[in-house]
Amino acid sequence: MRKLPIYLDNQATTPVAPEVFDTMVPWMRDHYGNPHSSHILGRQAAAAVEVAREQVAALLPAAGRVLFTGSATEAINLAFGTVQKMRQQGRDQIIVLDSEHAAVRDTALWYQRQGFELVLQPVDSDGLVSLEALEAAIGPRTALVGSMLVNNEIGVIQPVEAIAALADQSGALMLCDAVQGFGRLDISGHVDMIALSGHKIYGPKAIGALWVRDGVELPALIHGGGQEQGIRSGTLSPALCVGLGKAAALCAERMDADHAHIANLAVKARSLFSDWTINGARDQRYAGNLNIRRDGLDVGRLMSDVRGVAFSAGSACASGSGRPSHVLAALGLDAKQIKSSIRLGFGRYNSLEEVEQAACLINDAAEKQLR
Ligand code: PLP
């Protein structure tokens, strides 16, 4: 028997890689210098922060810079600041996919309350955006187009490169929320800003980053000591920065191995859950996500019956908020179908045996409920 609970919620967060932990420890225990001090201890810390910045940048397009933030949510809020200047140029419309994570969607809704026109671009029953419809929606008034790379709830992969081309063509900026795809998938095309998070790539929580294309002007989000090029003041945590850097470097080193391992787990899981219906595109998806439903199931009950598996009903980010999943609703699922959906997220540290055991526990409990 495996150790319980079996962790199958890798879209909510990932365990910290042991190599990441080991890299961080000296920066919490021994090297306490402020990276913004000019003496030797400060310079050592600053050098470590810059190495980490390079490690993150290595997975991102060349023509840009990386700013550390406290989370991807903060990075996204920072990126949205660009719409202020665009408004002065007569661009007062924001377009984001209807299936975006709350970090993008709710920020866009806030700007709507500040007078921007907001388009929540629909997705189809597979969870994918139609490029024709998006092209028709983008116009001379569009300031910013926001699209995620991999959806956190249903794992589908949006055509980010094509979306970025449409935005660029019309002079709008393009923000990619790459939180669930960074370190796993290439990010290509004329994207202007990319948000990512440490805790989704086997790194620490409370650190993220925003990559910004050269030439894109970002207004300051946090005023103070002028750190992070005056855009995001506040003393950086060298431990968190080196942790994120190491996590990114490990993703780069292990990309093929991680991919093969997770693809293996996904094939096994799909065969074990063949009685369930997959929510979202079957093929254009990240293999580490399986969002599935079974008619008639009460997922709240299922979760309390299956305490040996840590998995999620809908979006873990929205859980506890009482809000039904807006992503599953955007696919056209009704309230009952949404309530009968679960999300399983596989990661680097899951084994085939764990997937088998979890499937056994979940399927047994589901059968008992539906009998
Ligand atoms: N965007 C997506 C797609 C996510 O999955 C998450 C977290 O679940 C976020 C943004 C927010 O990331 P953070 O927790 O670093 O703020």
mmCIF file of N, CA, C and O in Angstrom, residues 124-213:
data_model
loop_
_atom_site.group_PDB
_atom_site.id
_atom_site.type_symbol
_atom_site.label_atom_id
_atom_site.label_comp_id
_atom_site.label_asym_id
_atom_site.label_seq_id
_atom_site.Cartn_x
_atom_site.Cartn_y
_atom_site.Cartn_z
ATOM 1 N N ASP A 124 -15.228 27.143 -27.123
ATOM 2 C CA ASP A 124 -16.190 26.146 -27.605
ATOM 3 C C ASP A 124 -16.345 25.002 -26.593
ATOM 4 O O ASP A 124 -15.772 25.051 -25.500
ATOM 5 N N SER A 125 -17.095 23.979 -26.980
ATOM 6 C CA SER A 125 -17.377 22.911 -26.012
ATOM 7 C C SER A 125 -16.119 22.111 -25.653
ATOM 8 O O SER A 125 -16.114 21.353 -24.695
ATOM 9 N N ASP A 126 -15.035 22.308 -26.427
ATOM 10 C CA ASP A 126 -13.752 21.698 -26.078
ATOM 11 C C ASP A 126 -12.933 22.613 -25.169
ATOM 12 O O ASP A 126 -11.829 22.253 -24.741
ATOM 13 N N GLY A 127 -13.420 23.819 -24.954
ATOM 14 C CA GLY A 127 -12.678 24.765 -24.123
ATOM 15 C C GLY A 127 -11.669 25.586 -24.906
ATOM 16 O O GLY A 127 -10.838 26.282 -24.310
ATOM 17 N N LEU A 128 -11.747 25.519 -26.251
ATOM 18 C CA LEU A 128 -10.761 26.221 -27.076
ATOM 19 C C LEU A 128 -11.380 27.457 -27.708
ATOM 20 O O LEU A 128 -12.570 27.464 -28.052
ATOM 21 N N VAL A 129 -10.554 28.485 -27.882
ATOM 22 C CA VAL A 129 -11.061 29.718 -28.483
ATOM 23 C C VAL A 129 -11.073 29.560 -30.012
ATOM 24 O O VAL A 129 -10.214 28.883 -30.576
ATOM 25 N N SER A 130 -12.082 30.191 -30.646
ATOM 26 C CA SER A 130 -12.101 30.201 -32.118
ATOM 27 C C SER A 130 -11.274 31.396 -32.579
ATOM 28 O O SER A 130 -11.547 32.545 -32.193
ATOM 29 N N LEU A 131 -10.272 31.125 -33.414
ATOM 30 C CA LEU A 131 -9.400 32.216 -33.878
ATOM 31 C C LEU A 131 -10.157 33.175 -34.778
ATOM 32 O O LEU A 131 -9.908 34.376 -34.758
ATOM 33 N N GLU A 132 -11.114 32.649 -35.548
ATOM 34 C CA GLU A 132 -11.904 33.525 -36.444
ATOM 35 C C GLU A 132 -12.716 34.501 -35.594
ATOM 36 O O GLU A 132 -12.743 35.691 -35.846
ATOM 37 N N ALA A 133 -13.362 33.960 -34.566
ATOM 38 C CA ALA A 133 -14.190 34.821 -33.720
ATOM 39 C C ALA A 133 -13.320 35.833 -32.974
ATOM 40 O O ALA A 133 -13.688 37.000 -32.811
ATOM 41 N N LEU A 134 -12.145 35.390 -32.557
ATOM 42 C CA LEU A 134 -11.262 36.310 -31.836
ATOM 43 C C LEU A 134 -10.781 37.417 -32.772
ATOM 44 O O LEU A 134 -10.734 38.595 -32.395
ATOM 45 N N GLU A 135 -10.460 37.028 -33.988
ATOM 46 C CA GLU A 135 -9.997 38.028 -34.964
ATOM 47 C C GLU A 135 -11.080 39.084 -35.184
ATOM 48 O O GLU A 135 -10.788 40.284 -35.274
ATOM 49 N N ALA A 136 -12.321 38.629 -35.213
ATOM 50 C CA ALA A 136 -13.431 39.572 -35.419
ATOM 51 C C ALA A 136 -13.608 40.488 -34.197
ATOM 52 O O ALA A 136 -14.022 41.638 -34.338
ATOM 53 N N ALA A 137 -13.281 39.955 -33.023
ATOM 54 C CA ALA A 137 -13.481 40.755 -31.799
ATOM 55 C C ALA A 137 -12.386 41.811 -31.612
ATOM 56 O O ALA A 137 -12.626 42.892 -31.091
ATOM 57 N N ILE A 138 -11.151 41.482 -32.032
ATOM 58 C CA ILE A 138 -10.024 42.414 -31.831
ATOM 59 C C ILE A 138 -10.150 43.562 -32.838
ATOM 60 O O ILE A 138 -10.415 43.342 -34.014
ATOM 61 N N GLY A 139 -9.964 44.781 -32.346
ATOM 62 C CA GLY A 139 -10.084 45.931 -33.250
ATOM 63 C C GLY A 139 -9.144 47.039 -32.864
ATOM 64 O O GLY A 139 -8.295 46.871 -31.964
ATOM 65 N N PRO A 140 -9.288 48.197 -33.482
ATOM 66 C CA PRO A 140 -8.367 49.316 -33.214
ATOM 67 C C PRO A 140 -8.465 49.855 -31.786
ATOM 68 O O PRO A 140 -7.579 50.570 -31.333
ATOM 69 N N ARG A 141 -9.559 49.497 -31.082
ATOM 70 C CA ARG A 141 -9.700 49.959 -29.695
ATOM 71 C C ARG A 141 -9.159 48.940 -28.690
ATOM 72 O O ARG A 141 -9.165 49.183 -27.483
ATOM 73 N N THR A 142 -8.690 47.794 -29.182
ATOM 74 C CA THR A 142 -8.237 46.764 -28.237
ATOM 75 C C THR A 142 -6.883 47.144 -27.642
ATOM 76 O O THR A 142 -5.916 47.386 -28.378
ATOM 77 N N ALA A 143 -6.826 47.166 -26.330
ATOM 78 C CA ALA A 143 -5.576 47.501 -25.640
ATOM 79 C C ALA A 143 -4.795 46.232 -25.300
ATOM 80 O O ALA A 143 -3.579 46.164 -25.472
ATOM 81 N N LEU A 144 -5.509 45.225 -24.816
ATOM 82 C CA LEU A 144 -4.843 44.026 -24.290
ATOM 83 C C LEU A 144 -5.685 42.795 -24.595
ATOM 84 O O LEU A 144 -6.912 42.818 -24.426
ATOM 85 N N VAL A 145 -5.000 41.735 -25.037
ATOM 86 C CA VAL A 145 -5.655 40.431 -25.207
ATOM 87 C C VAL A 145 -4.989 39.482 -24.210
ATOM 88 O O VAL A 145 -3.756 39.416 -24.152
ATOM 89 N N GLY A 146 -5.797 38.800 -23.404
ATOM 90 C CA GLY A 146 -5.238 37.878 -22.409
ATOM 91 C C GLY A 146 -5.680 36.457 -22.693
ATOM 92 O O GLY A 146 -6.877 36.199 -22.866
ATOM 93 N N SER A 147 -4.698 35.564 -22.759
ATOM 94 C CA SER A 147 -5.038 34.152 -22.930
ATOM 95 C C SER A 147 -4.068 33.297 -22.146
ATOM 96 O O SER A 147 -2.856 33.547 -22.139
ATOM 97 N N MET A 148 -4.605 32.273 -21.516
ATOM 98 C CA MET A 148 -3.733 31.344 -20.822
ATOM 99 C C MET A 148 -3.133 30.363 -21.815
ATOM 100 O O MET A 148 -3.655 30.184 -22.920
ATOM 101 N N LEU A 149 -2.032 29.734 -21.412
ATOM 102 C CA LEU A 149 -1.421 28.707 -22.258
ATOM 103 C C LEU A 149 -2.147 27.383 -22.002
ATOM 104 O O LEU A 149 -2.724 26.796 -22.910
ATOM 105 N N VAL A 150 -2.135 26.941 -20.754
ATOM 106 C CA VAL A 150 -2.805 25.693 -20.374
ATOM 107 C C VAL A 150 -3.859 26.048 -19.332
ATOM 108 O O VAL A 150 -3.553 26.729 -18.346
ATOM 109 N N ASN A 151 -5.072 25.576 -19.540
ATOM 110 C CA ASN A 151 -6.130 25.881 -18.577
ATOM 111 C C ASN A 151 -5.930 25.087 -17.289
ATOM 112 O O ASN A 151 -5.696 23.872 -17.327
ATOM 113 N N ASN A 152 -6.039 25.768 -16.161
ATOM 114 C CA ASN A 152 -5.783 25.122 -14.869
ATOM 115 C C ASN A 152 -6.849 24.110 -14.488
ATOM 116 O O ASN A 152 -6.598 23.171 -13.748
ATOM 117 N N GLU A 153 -8.063 24.268 -15.009
ATOM 118 C CA GLU A 153 -9.118 23.324 -14.631
ATOM 119 C C GLU A 153 -9.192 22.140 -15.590
ATOM 120 O O GLU A 153 -9.331 21.000 -15.161
ATOM 121 N N ILE A 154 -9.152 22.430 -16.894
ATOM 122 C CA ILE A 154 -9.394 21.350 -17.855
ATOM 123 C C ILE A 154 -8.166 21.001 -18.700
ATOM 124 O O ILE A 154 -8.223 20.093 -19.521
ATOM 125 N N GLY A 155 -7.075 21.728 -18.502
ATOM 126 C CA GLY A 155 -5.802 21.349 -19.128
ATOM 127 C C GLY A 155 -5.674 21.637 -20.614
ATOM 128 O O GLY A 155 -4.637 21.312 -21.208
ATOM 129 N N VAL A 156 -6.707 22.233 -21.237
ATOM 130 C CA VAL A 156 -6.606 22.417 -22.692
ATOM 131 C C VAL A 156 -5.577 23.498 -23.015
ATOM 132 O O VAL A 156 -5.366 24.430 -22.239
ATOM 133 N N ILE A 157 -4.949 23.334 -24.171
ATOM 134 C CA ILE A 157 -3.863 24.236 -24.579
ATOM 135 C C ILE A 157 -4.407 25.205 -25.625
ATOM 136 O O ILE A 157 -4.877 24.785 -26.692
ATOM 137 N N GLN A 158 -4.353 26.485 -25.319
ATOM 138 C CA GLN A 158 -4.854 27.493 -26.272
ATOM 139 C C GLN A 158 -3.797 27.782 -27.336
ATOM 140 O O GLN A 158 -2.590 27.683 -27.056
ATOM 141 N N PRO A 159 -4.231 28.173 -28.541
ATOM 142 C CA PRO A 159 -3.267 28.492 -29.615
ATOM 143 C C PRO A 159 -2.624 29.862 -29.391
ATOM 144 O O PRO A 159 -2.914 30.830 -30.102
ATOM 145 N N VAL A 160 -1.748 29.931 -28.409
ATOM 146 C CA VAL A 160 -1.211 31.226 -27.952
ATOM 147 C C VAL A 160 -0.452 31.958 -29.061
ATOM 148 O O VAL A 160 -0.570 33.176 -29.217
ATOM 149 N N GLU A 161 0.296 31.195 -29.854
ATOM 150 C CA GLU A 161 1.088 31.843 -30.900
ATOM 151 C C GLU A 161 0.160 32.571 -31.889
ATOM 152 O O GLU A 161 0.411 33.726 -32.260
ATOM 153 N N ALA A 162 -0.914 31.904 -32.282
ATOM 154 C CA ALA A 162 -1.854 32.513 -33.236
ATOM 155 C C ALA A 162 -2.604 33.685 -32.585
ATOM 156 O O ALA A 162 -2.856 34.706 -33.229
ATOM 157 N N ILE A 163 -2.936 33.544 -31.318
ATOM 158 C CA ILE A 163 -3.634 34.639 -30.607
ATOM 159 C C ILE A 163 -2.712 35.865 -30.543
ATOM 160 O O ILE A 163 -3.130 37.004 -30.806
ATOM 161 N N ALA A 164 -1.439 35.621 -30.235
ATOM 162 C CA ALA A 164 -0.477 36.728 -30.141
ATOM 163 C C ALA A 164 -0.338 37.415 -31.502
ATOM 164 O O ALA A 164 -0.228 38.651 -31.565
ATOM 165 N N ALA A 165 -0.366 36.629 -32.575
ATOM 166 C CA ALA A 165 -0.230 37.224 -33.917
ATOM 167 C C ALA A 165 -1.427 38.135 -34.202
ATOM 168 O O ALA A 165 -1.270 39.222 -34.758
ATOM 169 N N LEU A 166 -2.616 37.706 -33.792
ATOM 170 C CA LEU A 166 -3.812 38.530 -34.027
ATOM 171 C C LEU A 166 -3.725 39.838 -33.234
ATOM 172 O O LEU A 166 -4.053 40.915 -33.753
ATOM 173 N N ALA A 167 -3.274 39.737 -31.988
ATOM 174 C CA ALA A 167 -3.153 40.944 -31.156
ATOM 175 C C ALA A 167 -2.128 41.887 -31.774
ATOM 176 O O ALA A 167 -2.377 43.092 -31.930
ATOM 177 N N ASP A 168 -0.983 41.333 -32.143
ATOM 178 C CA ASP A 168 0.105 42.143 -32.684
ATOM 179 C C ASP A 168 -0.331 42.872 -33.962
ATOM 180 O O ASP A 168 -0.058 44.060 -34.146
ATOM 181 N N GLN A 169 -1.019 42.118 -34.818
ATOM 182 C CA GLN A 169 -1.517 42.662 -36.087
ATOM 183 C C GLN A 169 -2.349 43.937 -35.880
ATOM 184 O O GLN A 169 -2.323 44.832 -36.701
ATOM 185 N N SER A 170 -3.075 43.978 -34.753
ATOM 186 C CA SER A 170 -3.951 45.137 -34.562
ATOM 187 C C SER A 170 -3.340 46.156 -33.587
ATOM 188 O O SER A 170 -4.012 47.103 -33.181
ATOM 189 N N GLY A 171 -2.102 45.934 -33.187
ATOM 190 C CA GLY A 171 -1.424 46.897 -32.310
ATOM 191 C C GLY A 171 -1.781 46.752 -30.843
ATOM 192 O O GLY A 171 -1.448 47.620 -30.031
ATOM 193 N N ALA A 172 -2.455 45.665 -30.484
ATOM 194 C CA ALA A 172 -2.791 45.432 -29.068
ATOM 195 C C ALA A 172 -1.659 44.646 -28.397
ATOM 196 O O ALA A 172 -0.863 43.997 -29.075
ATOM 197 N N LEU A 173 -1.611 44.708 -27.066
ATOM 198 C CA LEU A 173 -0.634 43.906 -26.328
ATOM 199 C C LEU A 173 -1.247 42.535 -26.018
ATOM 200 O O LEU A 173 -2.465 42.406 -25.908
ATOM 201 N N MET A 174 -0.384 41.549 -25.871
ATOM 202 C CA MET A 174 -0.863 40.191 -25.574
ATOM 203 C C MET A 174 -0.211 39.700 -24.289
ATOM 204 O O MET A 174 1.017 39.694 -24.162
ATOM 205 N N LEU A 175 -1.047 39.310 -23.328
ATOM 206 C CA LEU A 175 -0.571 38.749 -22.060
ATOM 207 C C LEU A 175 -0.877 37.255 -22.037
ATOM 208 O O LEU A 175 -2.027 36.856 -22.249
ATOM 209 N N CYS A 176 0.138 36.466 -21.791
ATOM 210 C CA CYS A 176 -0.085 35.019 -21.675
ATOM 211 C C CYS A 176 0.076 34.605 -20.218
ATOM 212 O O CYS A 176 1.146 34.786 -19.623
ATOM 213 N N ASP A 177 -0.983 34.044 -19.648
ATOM 214 C CA ASP A 177 -0.893 33.443 -18.324
ATOM 215 C C ASP A 177 -0.366 32.028 -18.545
ATOM 216 O O ASP A 177 -1.111 31.125 -18.926
ATOM 217 N N ALA A 178 0.948 31.885 -18.325
ATOM 218 C CA ALA A 178 1.597 30.600 -18.637
ATOM 219 C C ALA A 178 1.798 29.749 -17.385
ATOM 220 O O ALA A 178 2.589 28.804 -17.401
ATOM 221 N N VAL A 179 1.068 30.084 -16.320
ATOM 222 C CA VAL A 179 1.293 29.432 -15.025
ATOM 223 C C VAL A 179 1.304 27.902 -15.133
ATOM 224 O O VAL A 179 2.154 27.239 -14.558
ATOM 225 N N GLN A 180 0.359 27.343 -15.885
ATOM 226 C CA GLN A 180 0.250 25.874 -15.925
ATOM 227 C C GLN A 180 1.083 25.259 -17.058
ATOM 228 O O GLN A 180 1.128 24.034 -17.179
ATOM 229 N N GLY A 181 1.711 26.094 -17.876
ATOM 230 C CA GLY A 181 2.460 25.535 -19.008
ATOM 231 C C GLY A 181 3.947 25.823 -18.944
ATOM 232 O O GLY A 181 4.745 25.117 -19.575
ATOM 233 N N PHE A 182 4.337 26.841 -18.162
ATOM 234 C CA PHE A 182 5.749 27.225 -18.086
ATOM 235 C C PHE A 182 6.579 26.033 -17.590
ATOM 236 O O PHE A 182 6.201 25.354 -16.643
ATOM 237 N N GLY A 183 7.709 25.808 -18.272
ATOM 238 C CA GLY A 183 8.593 24.704 -17.866
ATOM 239 C C GLY A 183 8.166 23.367 -18.450
ATOM 240 O O GLY A 183 8.822 22.351 -18.232
ATOM 241 N N ARG A 184 7.040 23.366 -19.157
ATOM 242 C CA ARG A 184 6.523 22.117 -19.733
ATOM 243 C C ARG A 184 6.354 22.241 -21.233
ATOM 244 O O ARG A 184 6.586 21.288 -21.969
ATOM 245 N N LEU A 185 5.895 23.422 -21.655
ATOM 246 C CA LEU A 185 5.619 23.650 -23.078
ATOM 247 C C LEU A 185 6.385 24.880 -23.530
ATOM 248 O O LEU A 185 6.620 25.788 -22.736
ATOM 249 N N ASP A 186 6.709 24.914 -24.815
ATOM 250 C CA ASP A 186 7.352 26.111 -25.380
ATOM 251 C C ASP A 186 6.344 27.237 -25.452
ATOM 252 O O ASP A 186 5.163 27.001 -25.694
ATOM 253 N N ILE A 187 6.833 28.439 -25.258
ATOM 254 C CA ILE A 187 5.963 29.611 -25.424
ATOM 255 C C ILE A 187 6.523 30.361 -26.626
ATOM 256 O O ILE A 187 7.621 30.921 -26.553
ATOM 257 N N SER A 188 5.801 30.326 -27.734
ATOM 258 C CA SER A 188 6.356 30.972 -28.920
ATOM 259 C C SER A 188 5.396 32.032 -29.430
ATOM 260 O O SER A 188 4.258 32.144 -28.973
ATOM 261 N N GLY A 189 5.880 32.817 -30.385
ATOM 262 C CA GLY A 189 5.040 33.850 -30.980
ATOM 263 C C GLY A 189 5.280 35.201 -30.348
ATOM 264 O O GLY A 189 6.058 35.333 -29.391
ATOM 265 N N HIS A 190 4.574 36.215 -30.858
ATOM 266 C CA HIS A 190 4.810 37.593 -30.430
ATOM 267 C C HIS A 190 3.984 37.948 -29.190
ATOM 268 O O HIS A 190 3.141 38.844 -29.207
ATOM 269 N N VAL A 191 4.251 37.199 -28.123
ATOM 270 C CA VAL A 191 3.597 37.496 -26.839
ATOM 271 C C VAL A 191 4.348 38.681 -26.227
ATOM 272 O O VAL A 191 5.564 38.798 -26.384
ATOM 273 N N ASP A 192 3.637 39.584 -25.545
ATOM 274 C CA ASP A 192 4.304 40.753 -24.957
ATOM 275 C C ASP A 192 4.637 40.559 -23.488
ATOM 276 O O ASP A 192 5.609 41.127 -22.994
ATOM 277 N N MET A 193 3.796 39.791 -22.788
ATOM 278 C CA MET A 193 4.033 39.589 -21.356
ATOM 279 C C MET A 193 3.634 38.153 -20.987
ATOM 280 O O MET A 193 2.642 37.636 -21.521
ATOM 281 N N ILE A 194 4.425 37.562 -20.096
ATOM 282 C CA ILE A 194 4.165 36.167 -19.700
ATOM 283 C C ILE A 194 4.226 36.089 -18.175
ATOM 284 O O ILE A 194 5.216 36.519 -17.569
ATOM 285 N N ALA A 195 3.172 35.540 -17.575
ATOM 286 C CA ALA A 195 3.142 35.396 -16.116
ATOM 287 C C ALA A 195 3.385 33.938 -15.744
ATOM 288 O O ALA A 195 2.878 33.024 -16.411
ATOM 289 N N LEU A 196 4.147 33.733 -14.672
ATOM 290 C CA LEU A 196 4.411 32.364 -14.207
ATOM 291 C C LEU A 196 4.508 32.337 -12.691
ATOM 292 O O LEU A 196 4.618 33.388 -12.048
ATOM 293 N N SER A 197 4.472 31.129 -12.144
ATOM 294 C CA SER A 197 4.411 30.967 -10.693
ATOM 295 C C SER A 197 5.345 29.852 -10.229
ATOM 296 O O SER A 197 5.423 28.801 -10.876
ATOM 297 N N GLY A 198 6.021 30.074 -9.094
ATOM 298 C CA GLY A 198 6.950 29.070 -8.577
ATOM 299 C C GLY A 198 6.290 27.769 -8.156
ATOM 300 O O GLY A 198 6.795 26.676 -8.422
ATOM 301 N N HIS A 199 5.118 27.889 -7.510
ATOM 302 C CA HIS A 199 4.579 26.679 -6.867
ATOM 303 C C HIS A 199 3.876 25.719 -7.824
ATOM 304 O O HIS A 199 3.393 24.664 -7.399
ATOM 305 N N LYS A 200 3.838 26.060 -9.117
ATOM 306 C CA LYS A 200 3.280 25.108 -10.087
ATOM 307 C C LYS A 200 4.387 24.326 -10.788
ATOM 308 O O LYS A 200 4.111 23.478 -11.618
ATOM 309 N N ILE A 201 5.650 24.680 -10.504
ATOM 310 C CA ILE A 201 6.761 23.995 -11.185
ATOM 311 C C ILE A 201 7.716 23.376 -10.163
ATOM 312 O O ILE A 201 8.921 23.377 -10.355
ATOM 313 N N TYR A 202 7.165 22.882 -9.068
ATOM 314 C CA TYR A 202 7.959 22.206 -8.039
ATOM 315 C C TYR A 202 8.911 23.182 -7.341
ATOM 316 O O TYR A 202 9.981 22.804 -6.866
ATOM 317 N N GLY A 203 8.501 24.459 -7.324
ATOM 318 C CA GLY A 203 9.265 25.490 -6.627
ATOM 319 C C GLY A 203 8.468 25.994 -5.432
ATOM 320 O O GLY A 203 7.406 25.456 -5.105
ATOM 321 N N PRO A 204 8.975 27.049 -4.784
ATOM 322 C CA PRO A 204 8.288 27.568 -3.590
ATOM 323 C C PRO A 204 7.045 28.383 -3.909
ATOM 324 O O PRO A 204 6.900 28.900 -5.023
ATOM 325 N N LYS A 205 6.184 28.510 -2.925
ATOM 326 C CA LYS A 205 5.018 29.398 -3.031
ATOM 327 C C LYS A 205 5.470 30.837 -2.743
ATOM 328 O O LYS A 205 6.547 31.052 -2.202
ATOM 329 N N ALA A 206 4.606 31.772 -3.091
ATOM 330 C CA ALA A 206 4.839 33.203 -2.824
ATOM 331 C C ALA A 206 5.959 33.790 -3.665
ATOM 332 O O ALA A 206 6.603 34.760 -3.266
ATOM 333 N N ILE A 207 6.216 33.185 -4.816
ATOM 334 C CA ILE A 207 7.065 33.860 -5.802
ATOM 335 C C ILE A 207 6.546 33.544 -7.201
ATOM 336 O O ILE A 207 6.122 32.412 -7.489
ATOM 337 N N GLY A 208 6.551 34.564 -8.015
ATOM 338 C CA GLY A 208 6.186 34.416 -9.422
ATOM 339 C C GLY A 208 7.076 35.331 -10.216
ATOM 340 O O GLY A 208 8.023 35.920 -9.675
ATOM 341 N N ALA A 209 6.784 35.458 -11.486
ATOM 342 C CA ALA A 209 7.570 36.375 -12.309
ATOM 343 C C ALA A 209 6.728 36.836 -13.481
ATOM 344 O O ALA A 209 5.774 36.160 -13.890
ATOM 345 N N LEU A 210 7.098 38.012 -13.961
ATOM 346 C CA LEU A 210 6.502 38.513 -15.205
ATOM 347 C C LEU A 210 7.636 38.735 -16.189
ATOM 348 O O LEU A 210 8.609 39.433 -15.891
ATOM 349 N N TRP A 211 7.516 38.100 -17.349
ATOM 350 C CA TRP A 211 8.446 38.377 -18.450
ATOM 351 C C TRP A 211 7.811 39.475 -19.299
ATOM 352 O O TRP A 211 6.609 39.426 -19.584
ATOM 353 N N VAL A 212 8.621 40.457 -19.671
ATOM 354 C CA VAL A 212 8.116 41.589 -20.454
ATOM 355 C C VAL A 212 8.988 41.769 -21.686
ATOM 356 O O VAL A 212 10.221 41.854 -21.569
ATOM 357 N N ARG A 213 8.359 41.817 -22.826
ATOM 358 C CA ARG A 213 9.090 42.026 -24.088
ATOM 359 C C ARG A 213 9.791 43.388 -24.051
ATOM 360 O O ARG A 213 9.233 44.365 -23.532
#
